[in-house]
Tab-separated table of C-alpha atoms and ligand atoms in Angstrom:
chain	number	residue	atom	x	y	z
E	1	UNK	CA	2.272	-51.365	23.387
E	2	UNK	CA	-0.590	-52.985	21.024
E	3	UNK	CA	-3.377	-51.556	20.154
E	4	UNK	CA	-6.214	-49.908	22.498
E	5	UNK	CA	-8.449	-52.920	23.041
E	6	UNK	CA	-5.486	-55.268	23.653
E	7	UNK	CA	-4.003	-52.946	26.508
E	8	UNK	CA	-7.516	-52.882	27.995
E	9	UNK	CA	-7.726	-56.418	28.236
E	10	UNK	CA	-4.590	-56.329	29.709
E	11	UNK	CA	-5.790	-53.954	32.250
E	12	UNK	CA	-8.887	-56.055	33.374
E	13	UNK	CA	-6.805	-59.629	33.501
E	14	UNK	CA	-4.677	-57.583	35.895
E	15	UNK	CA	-1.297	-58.378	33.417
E	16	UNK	CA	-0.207	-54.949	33.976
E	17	UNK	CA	1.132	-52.887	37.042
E	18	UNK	CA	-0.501	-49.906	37.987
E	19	UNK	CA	2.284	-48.191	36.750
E	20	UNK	CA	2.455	-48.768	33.731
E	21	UNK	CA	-1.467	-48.183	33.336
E	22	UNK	CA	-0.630	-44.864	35.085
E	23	UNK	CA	1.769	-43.656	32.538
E	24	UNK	CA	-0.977	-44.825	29.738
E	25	UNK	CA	-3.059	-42.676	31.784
E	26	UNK	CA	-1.220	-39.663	31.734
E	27	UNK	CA	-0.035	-39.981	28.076
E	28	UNK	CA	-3.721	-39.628	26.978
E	29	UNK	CA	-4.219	-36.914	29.802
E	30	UNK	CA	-1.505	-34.669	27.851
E	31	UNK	CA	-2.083	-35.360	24.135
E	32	UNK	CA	-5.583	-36.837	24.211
E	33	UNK	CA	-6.968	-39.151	21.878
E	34	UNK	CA	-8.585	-38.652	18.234
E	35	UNK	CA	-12.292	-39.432	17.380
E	36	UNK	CA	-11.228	-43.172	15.930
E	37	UNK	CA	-9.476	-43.888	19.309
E	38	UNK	CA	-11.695	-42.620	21.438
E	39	UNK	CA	-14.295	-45.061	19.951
E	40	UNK	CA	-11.654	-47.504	20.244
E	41	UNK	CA	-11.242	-46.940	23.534
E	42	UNK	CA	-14.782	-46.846	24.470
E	43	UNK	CA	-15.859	-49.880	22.779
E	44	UNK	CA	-12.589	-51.572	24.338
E	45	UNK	CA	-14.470	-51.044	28.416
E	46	UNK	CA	-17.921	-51.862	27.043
E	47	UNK	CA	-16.909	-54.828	25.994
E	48	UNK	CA	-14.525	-55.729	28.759
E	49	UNK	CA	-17.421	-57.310	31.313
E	50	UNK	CA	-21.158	-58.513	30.886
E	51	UNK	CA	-23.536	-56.471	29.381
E	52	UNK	CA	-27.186	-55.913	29.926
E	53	UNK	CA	-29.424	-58.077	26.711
E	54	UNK	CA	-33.037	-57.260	26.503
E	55	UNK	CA	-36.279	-58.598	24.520
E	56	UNK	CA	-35.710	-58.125	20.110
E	57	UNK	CA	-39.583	-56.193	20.767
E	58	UNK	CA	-38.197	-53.509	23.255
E	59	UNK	CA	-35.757	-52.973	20.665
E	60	UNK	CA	-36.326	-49.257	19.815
E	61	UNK	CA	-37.639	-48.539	23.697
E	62	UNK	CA	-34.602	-48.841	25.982
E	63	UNK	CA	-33.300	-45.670	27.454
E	64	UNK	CA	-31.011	-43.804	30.599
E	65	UNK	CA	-30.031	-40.102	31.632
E	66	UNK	CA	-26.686	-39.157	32.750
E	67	UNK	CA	-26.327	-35.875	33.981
E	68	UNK	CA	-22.557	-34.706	34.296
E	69	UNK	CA	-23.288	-33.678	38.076
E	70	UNK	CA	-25.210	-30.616	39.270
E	71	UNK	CA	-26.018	-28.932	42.656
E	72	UNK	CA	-29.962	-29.992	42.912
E	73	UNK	CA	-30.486	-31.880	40.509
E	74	UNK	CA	-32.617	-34.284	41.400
E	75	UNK	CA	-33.778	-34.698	37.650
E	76	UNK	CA	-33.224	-38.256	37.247
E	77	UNK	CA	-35.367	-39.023	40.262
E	78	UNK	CA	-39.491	-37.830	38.680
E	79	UNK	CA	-37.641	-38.437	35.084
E	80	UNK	CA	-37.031	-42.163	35.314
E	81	UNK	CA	-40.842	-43.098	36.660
E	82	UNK	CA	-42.195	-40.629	34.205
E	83	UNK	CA	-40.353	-42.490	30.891
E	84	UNK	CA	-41.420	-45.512	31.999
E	85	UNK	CA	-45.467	-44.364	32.416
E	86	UNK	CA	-45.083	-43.115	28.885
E	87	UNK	CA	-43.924	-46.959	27.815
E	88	UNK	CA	-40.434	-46.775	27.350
E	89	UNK	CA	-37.776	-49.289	29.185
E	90	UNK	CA	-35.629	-47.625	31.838
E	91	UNK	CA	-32.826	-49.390	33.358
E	92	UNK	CA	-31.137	-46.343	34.873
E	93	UNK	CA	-27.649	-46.756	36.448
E	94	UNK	CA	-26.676	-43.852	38.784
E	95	UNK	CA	-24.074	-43.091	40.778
E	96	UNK	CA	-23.063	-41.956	44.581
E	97	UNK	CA	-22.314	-38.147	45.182
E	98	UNK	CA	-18.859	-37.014	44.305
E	99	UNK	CA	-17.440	-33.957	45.452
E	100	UNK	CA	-19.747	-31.444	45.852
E	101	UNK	CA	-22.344	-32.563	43.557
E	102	UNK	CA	-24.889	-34.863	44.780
E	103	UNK	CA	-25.824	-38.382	43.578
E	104	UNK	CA	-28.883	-40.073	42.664
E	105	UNK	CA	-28.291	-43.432	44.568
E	106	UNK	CA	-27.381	-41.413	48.271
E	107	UNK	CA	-30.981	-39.250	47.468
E	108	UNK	CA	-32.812	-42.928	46.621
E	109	UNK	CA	-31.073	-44.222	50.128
E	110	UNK	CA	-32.942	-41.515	51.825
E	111	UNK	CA	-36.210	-43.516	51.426
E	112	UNK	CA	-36.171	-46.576	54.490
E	113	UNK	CA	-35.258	-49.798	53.219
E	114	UNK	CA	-34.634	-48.612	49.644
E	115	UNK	CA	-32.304	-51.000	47.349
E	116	UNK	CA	-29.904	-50.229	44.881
E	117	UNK	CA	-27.584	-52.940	45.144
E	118	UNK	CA	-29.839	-55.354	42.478
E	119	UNK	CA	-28.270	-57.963	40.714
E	120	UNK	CA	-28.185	-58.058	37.179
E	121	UNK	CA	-31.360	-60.783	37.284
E	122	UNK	CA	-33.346	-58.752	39.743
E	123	UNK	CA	-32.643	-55.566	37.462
E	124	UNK	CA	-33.741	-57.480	34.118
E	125	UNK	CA	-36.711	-58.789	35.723
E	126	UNK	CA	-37.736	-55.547	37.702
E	127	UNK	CA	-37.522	-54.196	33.500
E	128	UNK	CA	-39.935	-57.017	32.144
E	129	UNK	CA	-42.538	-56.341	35.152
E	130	UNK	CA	-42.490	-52.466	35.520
E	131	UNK	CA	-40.462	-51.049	32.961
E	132	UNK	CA	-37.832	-49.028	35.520
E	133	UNK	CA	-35.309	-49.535	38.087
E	134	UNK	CA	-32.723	-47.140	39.450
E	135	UNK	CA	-29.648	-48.696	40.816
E	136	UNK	CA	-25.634	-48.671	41.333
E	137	UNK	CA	-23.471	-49.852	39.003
E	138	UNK	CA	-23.074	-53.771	39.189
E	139	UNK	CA	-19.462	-55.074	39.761
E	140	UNK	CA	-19.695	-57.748	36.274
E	141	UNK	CA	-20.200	-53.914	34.162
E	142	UNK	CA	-17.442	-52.517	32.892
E	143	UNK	CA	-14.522	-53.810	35.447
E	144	UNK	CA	-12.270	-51.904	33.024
E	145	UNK	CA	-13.693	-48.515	33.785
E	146	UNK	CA	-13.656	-49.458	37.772
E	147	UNK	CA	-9.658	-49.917	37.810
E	148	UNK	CA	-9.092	-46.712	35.091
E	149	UNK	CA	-11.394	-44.418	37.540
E	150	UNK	CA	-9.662	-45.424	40.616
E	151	UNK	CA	-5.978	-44.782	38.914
E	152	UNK	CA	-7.426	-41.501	37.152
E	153	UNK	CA	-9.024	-40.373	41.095
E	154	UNK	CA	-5.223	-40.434	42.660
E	155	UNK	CA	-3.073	-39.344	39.635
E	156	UNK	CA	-4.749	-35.759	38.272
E	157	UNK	CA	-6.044	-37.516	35.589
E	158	UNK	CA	-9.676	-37.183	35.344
E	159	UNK	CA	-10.714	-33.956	33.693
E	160	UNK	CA	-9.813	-35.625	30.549
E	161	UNK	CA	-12.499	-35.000	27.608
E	162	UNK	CA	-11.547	-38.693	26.009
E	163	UNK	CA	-11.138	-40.415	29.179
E	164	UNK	CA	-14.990	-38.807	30.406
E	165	UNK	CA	-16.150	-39.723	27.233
E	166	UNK	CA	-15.253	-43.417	27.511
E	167	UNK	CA	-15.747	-44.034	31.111
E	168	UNK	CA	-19.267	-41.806	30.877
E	169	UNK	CA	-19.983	-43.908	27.512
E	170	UNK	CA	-18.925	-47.634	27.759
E	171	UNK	CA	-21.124	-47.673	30.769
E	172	UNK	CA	-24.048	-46.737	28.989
E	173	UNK	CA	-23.395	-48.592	26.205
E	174	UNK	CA	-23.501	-51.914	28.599
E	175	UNK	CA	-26.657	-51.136	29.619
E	176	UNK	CA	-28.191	-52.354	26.301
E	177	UNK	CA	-29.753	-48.823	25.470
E	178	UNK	CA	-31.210	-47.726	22.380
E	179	UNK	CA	-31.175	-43.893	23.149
E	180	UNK	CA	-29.777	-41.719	25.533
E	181	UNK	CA	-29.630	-38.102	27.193
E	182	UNK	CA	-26.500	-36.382	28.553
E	183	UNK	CA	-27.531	-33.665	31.102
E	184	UNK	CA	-23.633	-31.732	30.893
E	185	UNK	CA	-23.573	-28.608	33.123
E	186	UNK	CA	-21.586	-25.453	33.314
E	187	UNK	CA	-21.025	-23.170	35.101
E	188	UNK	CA	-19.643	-22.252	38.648
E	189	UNK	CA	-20.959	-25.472	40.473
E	190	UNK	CA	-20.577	-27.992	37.616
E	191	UNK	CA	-17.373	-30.044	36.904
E	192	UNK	CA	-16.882	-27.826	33.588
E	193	UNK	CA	-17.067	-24.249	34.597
E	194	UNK	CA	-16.746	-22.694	31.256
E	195	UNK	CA	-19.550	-23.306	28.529
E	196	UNK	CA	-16.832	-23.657	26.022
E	197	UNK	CA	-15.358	-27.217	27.557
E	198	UNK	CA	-18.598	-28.465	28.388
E	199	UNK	CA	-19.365	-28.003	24.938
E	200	UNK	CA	-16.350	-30.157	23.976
E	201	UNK	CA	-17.420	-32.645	25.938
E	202	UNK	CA	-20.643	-32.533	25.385
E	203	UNK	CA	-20.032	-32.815	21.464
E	204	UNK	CA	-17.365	-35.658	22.282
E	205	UNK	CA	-19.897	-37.617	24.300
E	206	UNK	CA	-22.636	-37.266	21.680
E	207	UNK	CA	-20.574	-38.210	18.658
E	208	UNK	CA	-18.716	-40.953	20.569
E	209	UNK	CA	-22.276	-43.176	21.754
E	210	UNK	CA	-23.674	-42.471	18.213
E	211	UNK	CA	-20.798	-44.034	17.051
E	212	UNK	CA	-22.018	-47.076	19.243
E	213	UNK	CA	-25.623	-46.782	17.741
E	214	UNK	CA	-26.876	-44.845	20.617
E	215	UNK	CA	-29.044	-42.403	19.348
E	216	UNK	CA	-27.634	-39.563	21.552
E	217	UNK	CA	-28.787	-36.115	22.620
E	218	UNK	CA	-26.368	-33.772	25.083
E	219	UNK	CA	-28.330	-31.049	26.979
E	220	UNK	CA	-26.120	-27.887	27.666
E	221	UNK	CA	-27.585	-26.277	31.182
E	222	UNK	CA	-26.761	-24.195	33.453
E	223	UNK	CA	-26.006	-24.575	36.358
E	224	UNK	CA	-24.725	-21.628	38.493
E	225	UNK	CA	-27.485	-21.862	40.999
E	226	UNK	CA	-29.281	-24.736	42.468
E	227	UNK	CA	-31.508	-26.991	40.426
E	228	UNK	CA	-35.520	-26.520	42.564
E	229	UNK	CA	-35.517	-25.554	45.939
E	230	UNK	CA	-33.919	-28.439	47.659
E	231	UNK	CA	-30.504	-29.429	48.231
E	232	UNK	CA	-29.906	-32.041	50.235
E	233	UNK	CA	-30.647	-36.369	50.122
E	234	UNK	CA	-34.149	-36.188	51.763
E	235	UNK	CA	-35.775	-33.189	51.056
E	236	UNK	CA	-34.124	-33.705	47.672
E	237	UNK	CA	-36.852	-36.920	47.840
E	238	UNK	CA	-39.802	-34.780	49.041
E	239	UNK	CA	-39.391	-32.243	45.957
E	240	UNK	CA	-38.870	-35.379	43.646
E	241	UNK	CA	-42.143	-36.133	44.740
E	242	UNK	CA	-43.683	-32.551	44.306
E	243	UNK	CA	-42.880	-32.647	40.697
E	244	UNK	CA	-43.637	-36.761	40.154
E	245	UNK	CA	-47.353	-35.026	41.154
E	246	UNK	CA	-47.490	-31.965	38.963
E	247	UNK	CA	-46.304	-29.442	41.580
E	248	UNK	CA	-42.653	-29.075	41.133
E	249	UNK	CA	-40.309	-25.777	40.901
E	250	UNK	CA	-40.709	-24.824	37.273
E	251	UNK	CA	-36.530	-25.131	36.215
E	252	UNK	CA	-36.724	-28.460	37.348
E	253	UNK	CA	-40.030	-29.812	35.473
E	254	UNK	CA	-38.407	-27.872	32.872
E	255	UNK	CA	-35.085	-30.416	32.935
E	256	UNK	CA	-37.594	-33.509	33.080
E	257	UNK	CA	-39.770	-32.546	30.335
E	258	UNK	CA	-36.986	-31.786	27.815
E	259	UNK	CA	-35.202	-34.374	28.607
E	260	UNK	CA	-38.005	-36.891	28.426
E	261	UNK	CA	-39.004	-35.200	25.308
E	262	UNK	CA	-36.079	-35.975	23.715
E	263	UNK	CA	-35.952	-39.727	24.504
E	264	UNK	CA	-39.769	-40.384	23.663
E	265	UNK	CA	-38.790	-39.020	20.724
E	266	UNK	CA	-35.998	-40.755	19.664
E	267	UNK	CA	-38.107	-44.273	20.633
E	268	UNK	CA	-40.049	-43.543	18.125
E	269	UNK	CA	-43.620	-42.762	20.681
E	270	UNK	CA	-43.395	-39.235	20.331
E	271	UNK	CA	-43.650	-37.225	16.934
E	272	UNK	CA	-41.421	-35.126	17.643
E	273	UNK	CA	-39.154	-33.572	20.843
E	274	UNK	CA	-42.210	-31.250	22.196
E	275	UNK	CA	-44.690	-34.088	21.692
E	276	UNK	CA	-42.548	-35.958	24.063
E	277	UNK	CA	-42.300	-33.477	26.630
E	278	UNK	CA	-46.266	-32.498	26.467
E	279	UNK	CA	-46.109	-36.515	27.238
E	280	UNK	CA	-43.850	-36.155	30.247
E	281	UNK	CA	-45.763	-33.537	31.647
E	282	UNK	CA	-48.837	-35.109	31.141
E	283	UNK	CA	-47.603	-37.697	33.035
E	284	UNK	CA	-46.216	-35.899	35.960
E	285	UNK	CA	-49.994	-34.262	36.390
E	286	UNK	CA	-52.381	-37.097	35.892
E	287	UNK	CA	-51.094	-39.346	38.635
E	288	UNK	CA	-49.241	-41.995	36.161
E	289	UNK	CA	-45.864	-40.712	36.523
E	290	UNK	CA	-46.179	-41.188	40.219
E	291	UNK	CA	-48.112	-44.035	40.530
E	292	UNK	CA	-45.247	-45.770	38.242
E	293	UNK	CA	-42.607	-44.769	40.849
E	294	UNK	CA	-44.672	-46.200	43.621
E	295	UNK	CA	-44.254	-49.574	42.021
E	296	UNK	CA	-40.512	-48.864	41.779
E	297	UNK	CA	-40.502	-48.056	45.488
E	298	UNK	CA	-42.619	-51.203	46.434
E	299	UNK	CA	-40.000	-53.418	44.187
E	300	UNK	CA	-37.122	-52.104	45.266
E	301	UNK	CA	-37.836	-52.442	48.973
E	302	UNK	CA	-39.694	-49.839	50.371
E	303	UNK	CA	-43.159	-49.071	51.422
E	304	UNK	CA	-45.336	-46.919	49.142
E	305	UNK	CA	-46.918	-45.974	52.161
E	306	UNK	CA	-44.895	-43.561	53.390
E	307	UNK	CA	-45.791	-41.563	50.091
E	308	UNK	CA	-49.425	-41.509	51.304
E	309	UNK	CA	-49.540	-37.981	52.991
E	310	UNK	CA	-46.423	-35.150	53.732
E	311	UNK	CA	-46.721	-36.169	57.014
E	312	UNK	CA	-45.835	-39.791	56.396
E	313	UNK	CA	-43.452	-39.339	54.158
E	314	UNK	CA	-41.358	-36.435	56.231
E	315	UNK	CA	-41.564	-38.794	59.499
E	316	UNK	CA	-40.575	-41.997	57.251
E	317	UNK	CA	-37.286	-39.633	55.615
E	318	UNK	CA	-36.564	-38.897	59.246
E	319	UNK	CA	-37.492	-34.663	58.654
E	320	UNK	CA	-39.701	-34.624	61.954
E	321	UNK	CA	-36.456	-36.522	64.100
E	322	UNK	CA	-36.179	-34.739	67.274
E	323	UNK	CA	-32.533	-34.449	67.479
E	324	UNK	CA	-32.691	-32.413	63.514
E	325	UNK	CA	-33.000	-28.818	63.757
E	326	UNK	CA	-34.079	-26.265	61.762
E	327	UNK	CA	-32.993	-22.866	61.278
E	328	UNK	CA	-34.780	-20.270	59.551
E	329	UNK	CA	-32.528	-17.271	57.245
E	330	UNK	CA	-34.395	-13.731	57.267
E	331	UNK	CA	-33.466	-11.754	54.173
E	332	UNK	CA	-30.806	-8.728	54.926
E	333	UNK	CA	-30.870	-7.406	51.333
E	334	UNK	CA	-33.836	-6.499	49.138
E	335	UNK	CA	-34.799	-6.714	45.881
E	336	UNK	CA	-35.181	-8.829	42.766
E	337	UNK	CA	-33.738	-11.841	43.467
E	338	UNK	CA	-31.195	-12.666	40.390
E	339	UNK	CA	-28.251	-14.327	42.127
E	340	UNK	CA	-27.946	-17.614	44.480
E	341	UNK	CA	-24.706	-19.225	44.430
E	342	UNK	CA	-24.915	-22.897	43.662
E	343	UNK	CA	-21.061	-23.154	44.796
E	344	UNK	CA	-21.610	-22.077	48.431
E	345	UNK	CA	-24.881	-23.589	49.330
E	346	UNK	CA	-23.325	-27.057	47.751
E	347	UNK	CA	-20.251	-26.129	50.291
E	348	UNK	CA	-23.004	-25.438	53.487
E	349	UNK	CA	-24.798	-28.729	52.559
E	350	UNK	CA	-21.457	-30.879	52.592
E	351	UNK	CA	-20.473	-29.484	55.814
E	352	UNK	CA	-24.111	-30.068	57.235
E	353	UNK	CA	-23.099	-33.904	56.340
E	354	UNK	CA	-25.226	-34.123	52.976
E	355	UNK	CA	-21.854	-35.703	51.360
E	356	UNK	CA	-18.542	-37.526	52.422
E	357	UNK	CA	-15.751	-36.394	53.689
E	358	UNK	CA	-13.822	-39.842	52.377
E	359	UNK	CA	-13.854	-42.634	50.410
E	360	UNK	CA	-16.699	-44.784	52.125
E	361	UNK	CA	-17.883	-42.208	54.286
E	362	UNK	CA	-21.453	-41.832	56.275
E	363	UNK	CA	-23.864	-39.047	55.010
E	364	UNK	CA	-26.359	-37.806	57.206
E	365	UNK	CA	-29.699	-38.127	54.525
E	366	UNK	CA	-31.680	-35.254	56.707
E	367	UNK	CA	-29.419	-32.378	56.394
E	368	UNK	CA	-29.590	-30.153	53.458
E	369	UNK	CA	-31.316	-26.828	52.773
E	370	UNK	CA	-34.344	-25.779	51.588
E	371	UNK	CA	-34.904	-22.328	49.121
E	372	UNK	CA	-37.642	-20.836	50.530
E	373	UNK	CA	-37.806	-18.179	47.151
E	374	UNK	CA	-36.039	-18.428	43.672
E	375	UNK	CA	-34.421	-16.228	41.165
E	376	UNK	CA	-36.467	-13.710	40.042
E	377	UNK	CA	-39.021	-13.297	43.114
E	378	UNK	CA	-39.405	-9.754	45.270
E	379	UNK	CA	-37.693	-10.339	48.523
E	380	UNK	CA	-38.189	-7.878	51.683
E	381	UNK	CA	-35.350	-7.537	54.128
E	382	UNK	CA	-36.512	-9.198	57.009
E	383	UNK	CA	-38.571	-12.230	54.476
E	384	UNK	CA	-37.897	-15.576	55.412
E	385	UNK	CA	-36.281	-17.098	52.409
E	386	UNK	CA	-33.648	-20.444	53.250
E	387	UNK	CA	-34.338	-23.105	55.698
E	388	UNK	CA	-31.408	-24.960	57.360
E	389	UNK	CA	-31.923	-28.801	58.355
E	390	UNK	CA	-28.764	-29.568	60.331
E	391	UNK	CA	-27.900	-31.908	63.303
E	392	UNK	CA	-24.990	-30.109	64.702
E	393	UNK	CA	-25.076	-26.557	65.956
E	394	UNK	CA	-24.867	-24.005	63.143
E	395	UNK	CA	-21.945	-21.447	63.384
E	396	UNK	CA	-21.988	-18.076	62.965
E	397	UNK	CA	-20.018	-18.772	59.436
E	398	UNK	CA	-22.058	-20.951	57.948
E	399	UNK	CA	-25.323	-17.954	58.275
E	400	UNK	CA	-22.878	-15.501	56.964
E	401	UNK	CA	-22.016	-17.588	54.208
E	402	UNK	CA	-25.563	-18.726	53.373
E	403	UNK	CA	-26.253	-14.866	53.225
E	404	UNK	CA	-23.380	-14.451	50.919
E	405	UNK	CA	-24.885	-16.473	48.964
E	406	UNK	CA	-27.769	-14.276	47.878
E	407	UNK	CA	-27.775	-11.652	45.356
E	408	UNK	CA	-30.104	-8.767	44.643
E	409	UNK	CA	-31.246	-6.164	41.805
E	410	UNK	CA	-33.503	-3.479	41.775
E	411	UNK	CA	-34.032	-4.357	37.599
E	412	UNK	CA	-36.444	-6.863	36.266
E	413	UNK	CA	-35.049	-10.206	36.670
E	414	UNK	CA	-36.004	-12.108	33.680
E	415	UNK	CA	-36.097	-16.306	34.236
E	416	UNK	CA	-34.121	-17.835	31.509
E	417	UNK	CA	-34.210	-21.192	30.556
E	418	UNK	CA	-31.497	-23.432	31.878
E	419	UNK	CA	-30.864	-25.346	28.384
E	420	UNK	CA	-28.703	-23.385	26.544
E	421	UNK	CA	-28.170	-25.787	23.381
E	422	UNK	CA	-28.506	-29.395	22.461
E	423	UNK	CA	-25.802	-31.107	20.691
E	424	UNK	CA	-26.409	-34.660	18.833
R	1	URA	N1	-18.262	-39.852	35.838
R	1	URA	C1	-17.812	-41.021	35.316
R	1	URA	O1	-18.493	-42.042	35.383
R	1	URA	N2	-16.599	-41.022	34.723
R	1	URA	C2	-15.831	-39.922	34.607
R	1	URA	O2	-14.752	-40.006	34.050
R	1	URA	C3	-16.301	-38.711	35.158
R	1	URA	C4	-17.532	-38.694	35.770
């Protein structure tokens, strides 16, 4: 075999059989790659499809998030508009859920007649006119990365640190972006469980798109319990647009100020990271933040109007359908609340129909749950603190489980933040 960049042009003219791309595969899988190839290897799937150009002036103000999957986290969603009020380019490229984690694009879906399918002209011109887009990947980026994922999905190969790195990486790096932010999670719900591994990756990811002049920041956070109050596509939208006006749960304005903090920073607008996030939330409370995703909304197919009042926007996401239920959970412990179990609400919600069961699959946008308290609140027995959106009748299982879910002290809970270190 040559060297890294001639096997992956290999791969994406289709010269080789899967086969032998497996074996490549699992070769890396067992002995991994060193810094110098893993830069290699990342510049090799950048560079093997069209990449995204912009204006020489924007030079220092184009920007994305990627978040290494979380149960909540809706992050990108307020983050996005908000970077873009500030000034600052955002072209951001999500993705669909996978597993039990949720995904940016199926929340965005949730909102009637909402694109994400723009082509690479109606993405660069969407940029020039309001500054932020959020869409799927395009089938011209990285085609190398599209036939290593699908290999690395059926052959136990993807909890690789090098082959994350460059499939996380060369996508961002065709994007055009100056800096970026890397929202990797551990804990029980993440990808990584342990700290320790995310931190590997983390550090991999960060020193790999520097390498490619991408002035990089990875965010260490936990995530053992849900991100806000919502899980689930639609209501995931409503609390999105709770904290786009100033009202959101606290962890997750948290996430979106940091995180913003630490790109208007690195553009150069901010002085320095807390600047930046003053910025962001200034953003989120004076209307501009919002305002800016309206226009998104408008451009990208829907109708701003169904933002005008709660009760537009829960009949236009389909909350107020008569054939979705509800079903309120009454507390059966008491206490400080210091536990709730990202792992088995994420399980609930994708039996509920908030994910897919198979490749292709329909979700069901309306199901999900709601958090009716958080870690750290008083809760009664008998208080009224989870609500269940569901279409199909819930079992007895699924309330026992949601219950499960819950954990209690009679010490002071003290509310940590989720950022546990930042890596660059
Ligand atoms: N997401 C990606 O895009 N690639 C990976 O390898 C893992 C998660």
């Amino acid at each position: 075999m040559g060297s890294i960049s001639e096997f992956i042009d290999e791969v994406v003219s289709d010269k080789l059989e899967d086969d032998v791309v497996i074996e490549w595969l699992k070769k890396i899988f067992a002995d991994g790659l060193n810094d110098a190839q893993t830069i290699e290897l990342t510049k090799s799937m950048r560079d093997s499809g069209e990449k995204l150009e912009w204006p020489a002036e924007w030079a220092n103000l184009v920007v994305d998030k990627h978040s290494t999957g979380g149960v909540g986290d809706k992050v990108s969603i307020p983050l996005a508009p908000a970077l873009a009020a500030c000034g600052l380019k955002v072209p951001m490229i999500s993705g669909r859920g996978l597993g039990h984690t949720g995904g940016t694009l199926d929340k965005l879906e949730s909102i009637p007649e909402f694109r994400v399918d723009l082509s690479v002209a109606e993405l660069s011109q969407q940029i020039e006119k309001i500054g932020v887009a959020m869409v799927g990947q395009t089938n011209d980026l990285v085609p190398a990365d599209r036939r290593l994922y699908a290999l690395r999905d059926v052959t136990g190969t993807i909890a690789s640190i090098p082959l994350i790195t460059s499939s996380i990486v060369s996508k961002k790096a065709a994007e055009g972006l100056t800096a970026l932010v890397i929202d990797v999670k551990f804990g029980r719900a993440a990808f990584m469980v342990e700290r320790a591994e995310a931190t590997k990756l983390a550090r991999s990811m960060s020193a790999v798109a520097n390498a490619l002049g991408i002035q990089t920041t990875s965010i260490l956070s936990d995530m053992n319990s849900p991100l806000g109050c919502a899980v689930g596509n639609a209501l995931e939208i409503v609390e999105s647009v709770e904290t786009l006006c100033g009202r959101g749960p606290l962890d997750l304005e948290e996430l979106v100020c940091v995180q913003g903090g630490v790109l208007l920073h690195s553009a150069g607008i901010a002085t320095d990271e807390n600047h930046g996030a003053v910025m962001i939330h200034d953003s989120l409370n004076d209307g501009s933040a919002f305002n800016k995703f309206l226009e998104m909304v408008e451009y990208q197919g829907g109708n701003a109007d169904d933002f005008l009042t709660d009760a537009t926007l829960y009949t236009a996401l389909g909350l107020l359908d008569s054939n979705l239920n509800t079903t309120e959970i009454f507390a059966e412990i008491s206490g400080n609340i210091c536990d709730i179990d990202a792992m088995i609400i994420a399980d609930i919600c994708l039996n509920l129909g908030t994910g897919r069961n198979s490749l292709g699959g329909e979700i069901d946008h309306r199901v999900g749950i709601i958090l009716e308290k958080q870690i750290g609140e008083l809760i009664e027995i008998g208080d009224h603190w989870a609500t269940i959106y569901h279409s199909n009748e819930l079992d007895e299982e699924k309330i026992k489980s949601i219950q499960s879910s819950l954990r209690t002290t009679n010490d002071n809970v003290e509310i940590e933040s989720r950022i546990v270190e930042m890596i660059r």
